[in-house]
Amino acid sequence: MKKFIIPIMIVAILIASYEQQKADKNVYILAVAIGVFMYGMMKLSKKIPSKNQDKEEENV
């Protein structure tokens, strides 16, 4: 799954930066690219364990 999400995030960043450099910026393309990037970051960060996970397991 990570092999699929990371390239899509890179493409979204490249599209957003290209669109930002143009004289007539399309806000909708920027918003979609940022949304795709944020969704990818959410999916990737979901797999990182919490710092408090060990403490929660000890309290059980």
mmCIF file of N, CA and C in Angstrom:
data_model
loop_
_atom_site.group_PDB
_atom_site.id
_atom_site.type_symbol
_atom_site.label_atom_id
_atom_site.label_comp_id
_atom_site.label_asym_id
_atom_site.label_seq_id
_atom_site.Cartn_x
_atom_site.Cartn_y
_atom_site.Cartn_z
ATOM 1 N N MET A 1 0.821 -1.196 0.000
ATOM 2 C CA MET A 1 0.000 0.000 0.000
ATOM 3 C C MET A 1 0.861 1.254 0.000
ATOM 4 N N LYS A 2 1.982 1.193 0.757
ATOM 5 C CA LYS A 2 2.848 2.354 0.830
ATOM 6 C C LYS A 2 3.481 2.643 -0.530
ATOM 7 N N LYS A 3 3.729 1.580 -1.318
ATOM 8 C CA LYS A 3 4.317 1.760 -2.643
ATOM 9 C C LYS A 3 3.339 2.457 -3.592
ATOM 10 N N PHE A 4 2.081 2.442 -3.265
ATOM 11 C CA PHE A 4 1.065 3.080 -4.086
ATOM 12 C C PHE A 4 0.801 4.518 -3.643
ATOM 13 N N ILE A 5 0.851 4.774 -2.353
ATOM 14 C CA ILE A 5 0.495 6.091 -1.823
ATOM 15 C C ILE A 5 1.610 7.120 -2.049
ATOM 16 N N ILE A 6 2.850 6.727 -1.827
ATOM 17 C CA ILE A 6 3.959 7.683 -1.920
ATOM 18 C C ILE A 6 4.089 8.281 -3.320
ATOM 19 N N PRO A 7 4.037 7.501 -4.412
ATOM 20 C CA PRO A 7 4.114 8.141 -5.740
ATOM 21 C C PRO A 7 2.947 9.072 -6.029
ATOM 22 N N ILE A 8 1.757 8.719 -5.561
ATOM 23 C CA ILE A 8 0.610 9.602 -5.769
ATOM 24 C C ILE A 8 0.811 10.916 -5.021
ATOM 25 N N MET A 9 1.378 10.860 -3.818
ATOM 26 C CA MET A 9 1.648 12.085 -3.058
ATOM 27 C C MET A 9 2.697 12.943 -3.771
ATOM 28 N N ILE A 10 3.715 12.312 -4.331
ATOM 29 C CA ILE A 10 4.755 13.057 -5.047
ATOM 30 C C ILE A 10 4.161 13.740 -6.280
ATOM 31 N N VAL A 11 3.307 13.033 -6.998
ATOM 32 C CA VAL A 11 2.655 13.631 -8.170
ATOM 33 C C VAL A 11 1.777 14.809 -7.745
ATOM 34 N N ALA A 12 1.052 14.674 -6.639
ATOM 35 C CA ALA A 12 0.206 15.761 -6.149
ATOM 36 C C ALA A 12 1.045 16.980 -5.780
ATOM 37 N N ILE A 13 2.201 16.763 -5.159
ATOM 38 C CA ILE A 13 3.084 17.878 -4.809
ATOM 39 C C ILE A 13 3.602 18.563 -6.061
ATOM 40 N N LEU A 14 3.994 17.769 -7.058
ATOM 41 C CA LEU A 14 4.509 18.347 -8.299
ATOM 42 C C LEU A 14 3.433 19.141 -9.041
ATOM 43 N N ILE A 15 2.219 18.618 -9.079
ATOM 44 C CA ILE A 15 1.124 19.335 -9.738
ATOM 45 C C ILE A 15 0.818 20.633 -9.006
ATOM 46 N N ALA A 16 0.795 20.589 -7.674
ATOM 47 C CA ALA A 16 0.498 21.793 -6.900
ATOM 48 C C ALA A 16 1.595 22.840 -7.077
ATOM 49 N N SER A 17 2.855 22.422 -7.077
ATOM 50 C CA SER A 17 3.935 23.402 -7.239
ATOM 51 C C SER A 17 3.952 23.977 -8.654
ATOM 52 N N TYR A 18 3.637 23.149 -9.669
ATOM 53 C CA TYR A 18 3.567 23.652 -11.041
ATOM 54 C C TYR A 18 2.413 24.638 -11.181
ATOM 55 N N GLU A 19 1.293 24.306 -10.600
ATOM 56 C CA GLU A 19 0.119 25.179 -10.693
ATOM 57 C C GLU A 19 0.350 26.490 -9.934
ATOM 58 N N GLN A 20 1.123 26.437 -8.869
ATOM 59 C CA GLN A 20 1.411 27.634 -8.081
ATOM 60 C C GLN A 20 2.293 28.605 -8.856
ATOM 61 N N GLN A 21 3.143 28.093 -9.730
ATOM 62 C CA GLN A 21 4.077 28.938 -10.477
ATOM 63 C C GLN A 21 3.418 29.639 -11.662
ATOM 64 N N LYS A 22 2.282 29.146 -12.117
ATOM 65 C CA LYS A 22 1.606 29.737 -13.267
ATOM 66 C C LYS A 22 1.039 31.108 -12.904
ATOM 67 N N ALA A 23 0.893 31.948 -13.936
ATOM 68 C CA ALA A 23 0.352 33.295 -13.715
ATOM 69 C C ALA A 23 -1.123 33.238 -13.322
ATOM 70 N N ASP A 24 -1.892 32.403 -13.993
ATOM 71 C CA ASP A 24 -3.307 32.263 -13.649
ATOM 72 C C ASP A 24 -3.512 30.937 -12.925
ATOM 73 N N LYS A 25 -3.539 31.010 -11.611
ATOM 74 C CA LYS A 25 -3.620 29.814 -10.770
ATOM 75 C C LYS A 25 -5.055 29.294 -10.727
ATOM 76 N N ASN A 26 -5.199 27.987 -10.822
ATOM 77 C CA ASN A 26 -6.510 27.358 -10.677
ATOM 78 C C ASN A 26 -6.628 26.855 -9.237
ATOM 79 N N VAL A 27 -7.507 27.468 -8.479
ATOM 80 C CA VAL A 27 -7.649 27.165 -7.063
ATOM 81 C C VAL A 27 -8.160 25.740 -6.854
ATOM 82 N N TYR A 28 -8.997 25.263 -7.735
ATOM 83 C CA TYR A 28 -9.567 23.931 -7.577
ATOM 84 C C TYR A 28 -8.500 22.842 -7.731
ATOM 85 N N ILE A 29 -7.598 23.024 -8.686
ATOM 86 C CA ILE A 29 -6.515 22.048 -8.855
ATOM 87 C C ILE A 29 -5.608 22.055 -7.631
ATOM 88 N N LEU A 30 -5.305 23.237 -7.101
ATOM 89 C CA LEU A 30 -4.487 23.331 -5.891
ATOM 90 C C LEU A 30 -5.177 22.654 -4.707
ATOM 91 N N ALA A 31 -6.467 22.875 -4.567
ATOM 92 C CA ALA A 31 -7.207 22.293 -3.441
ATOM 93 C C ALA A 31 -7.242 20.770 -3.548
ATOM 94 N N VAL A 32 -7.437 20.241 -4.742
ATOM 95 C CA VAL A 32 -7.468 18.790 -4.917
ATOM 96 C C VAL A 32 -6.082 18.197 -4.645
ATOM 97 N N ALA A 33 -5.027 18.854 -5.124
ATOM 98 C CA ALA A 33 -3.673 18.353 -4.897
ATOM 99 C C ALA A 33 -3.333 18.360 -3.407
ATOM 100 N N ILE A 34 -3.713 19.404 -2.703
ATOM 101 C CA ILE A 34 -3.466 19.463 -1.263
ATOM 102 C C ILE A 34 -4.300 18.406 -0.538
ATOM 103 N N GLY A 35 -5.532 18.198 -0.976
ATOM 104 C CA GLY A 35 -6.372 17.168 -0.379
ATOM 105 C C GLY A 35 -5.798 15.771 -0.564
ATOM 106 N N VAL A 36 -5.285 15.486 -1.755
ATOM 107 C CA VAL A 36 -4.665 14.182 -2.012
ATOM 108 C C VAL A 36 -3.438 14.001 -1.139
ATOM 109 N N PHE A 37 -2.634 15.061 -1.017
ATOM 110 C CA PHE A 37 -1.439 14.992 -0.177
ATOM 111 C C PHE A 37 -1.799 14.752 1.290
ATOM 112 N N MET A 38 -2.796 15.470 1.788
ATOM 113 C CA MET A 38 -3.216 15.304 3.182
ATOM 114 C C MET A 38 -3.794 13.903 3.427
ATOM 115 N N TYR A 39 -4.551 13.378 2.479
ATOM 116 C CA TYR A 39 -5.105 12.030 2.606
ATOM 117 C C TYR A 39 -3.972 10.998 2.655
ATOM 118 N N GLY A 40 -2.961 11.181 1.806
ATOM 119 C CA GLY A 40 -1.817 10.270 1.813
ATOM 120 C C GLY A 40 -1.049 10.332 3.111
ATOM 121 N N MET A 41 -0.861 11.524 3.647
ATOM 122 C CA MET A 41 -0.171 11.665 4.927
ATOM 123 C C MET A 41 -0.965 11.014 6.049
ATOM 124 N N MET A 42 -2.282 11.131 5.985
ATOM 125 C CA MET A 42 -3.120 10.508 7.008
ATOM 126 C C MET A 42 -2.985 8.984 6.950
ATOM 127 N N LYS A 43 -2.990 8.423 5.739
ATOM 128 C CA LYS A 43 -2.859 6.976 5.588
ATOM 129 C C LYS A 43 -1.493 6.493 6.064
ATOM 130 N N LEU A 44 -0.431 7.251 5.755
ATOM 131 C CA LEU A 44 0.906 6.829 6.157
ATOM 132 C C LEU A 44 1.134 6.989 7.656
ATOM 133 N N SER A 45 0.599 8.059 8.249
ATOM 134 C CA SER A 45 0.831 8.285 9.676
ATOM 135 C C SER A 45 -0.026 7.377 10.548
ATOM 136 N N LYS A 46 -1.050 6.760 9.971
ATOM 137 C CA LYS A 46 -1.893 5.852 10.739
ATOM 138 C C LYS A 46 -1.110 4.612 11.168
ATOM 139 N N LYS A 47 -0.077 4.263 10.415
ATOM 140 C CA LYS A 47 0.692 3.060 10.703
ATOM 141 C C LYS A 47 1.794 3.289 11.726
ATOM 142 N N ILE A 48 2.072 4.539 12.094
ATOM 143 C CA ILE A 48 3.099 4.843 13.078
ATOM 144 C C ILE A 48 2.499 4.664 14.470
ATOM 145 N N PRO A 49 3.135 3.876 15.331
ATOM 146 C CA PRO A 49 2.556 3.655 16.664
ATOM 147 C C PRO A 49 2.656 4.917 17.532
ATOM 148 N N SER A 50 1.742 5.028 18.449
ATOM 149 C CA SER A 50 1.709 6.158 19.359
ATOM 150 C C SER A 50 2.798 6.026 20.419
ATOM 151 N N LYS A 51 3.246 7.174 20.949
ATOM 152 C CA LYS A 51 4.225 7.140 22.039
ATOM 153 C C LYS A 51 3.614 6.554 23.305
ATOM 154 N N ASN A 52 2.331 6.756 23.477
ATOM 155 C CA ASN A 52 1.653 6.305 24.688
ATOM 156 C C ASN A 52 1.155 4.875 24.597
ATOM 157 N N GLN A 53 1.451 4.196 23.508
ATOM 158 C CA GLN A 53 0.947 2.834 23.347
ATOM 159 C C GLN A 53 1.520 1.901 24.411
ATOM 160 N N ASP A 54 2.808 2.030 24.758
ATOM 161 C CA ASP A 54 3.398 1.191 25.784
ATOM 162 C C ASP A 54 2.770 1.469 27.157
ATOM 163 N N LYS A 55 2.507 2.731 27.450
ATOM 164 C CA LYS A 55 1.910 3.081 28.732
ATOM 165 C C LYS A 55 0.494 2.532 28.849
ATOM 166 N N GLU A 56 -0.255 2.557 27.759
ATOM 167 C CA GLU A 56 -1.620 2.041 27.775
ATOM 168 C C GLU A 56 -1.625 0.536 27.995
ATOM 169 N N GLU A 57 -0.645 -0.167 27.416
ATOM 170 C CA GLU A 57 -0.577 -1.611 27.595
ATOM 171 C C GLU A 57 -0.183 -1.969 29.017
ATOM 172 N N GLU A 58 0.634 -1.152 29.684
ATOM 173 C CA GLU A 58 1.036 -1.430 31.055
ATOM 174 C C GLU A 58 -0.126 -1.208 32.019
ATOM 175 N N ASN A 59 -1.013 -0.262 31.720
ATOM 176 C CA ASN A 59 -2.136 0.038 32.605
ATOM 177 C C ASN A 59 -3.208 -1.037 32.545
ATOM 178 N N VAL A 60 -3.220 -1.852 31.537
ATOM 179 C CA VAL A 60 -4.276 -2.856 31.377
ATOM 180 C C VAL A 60 -4.105 -3.980 32.323
#
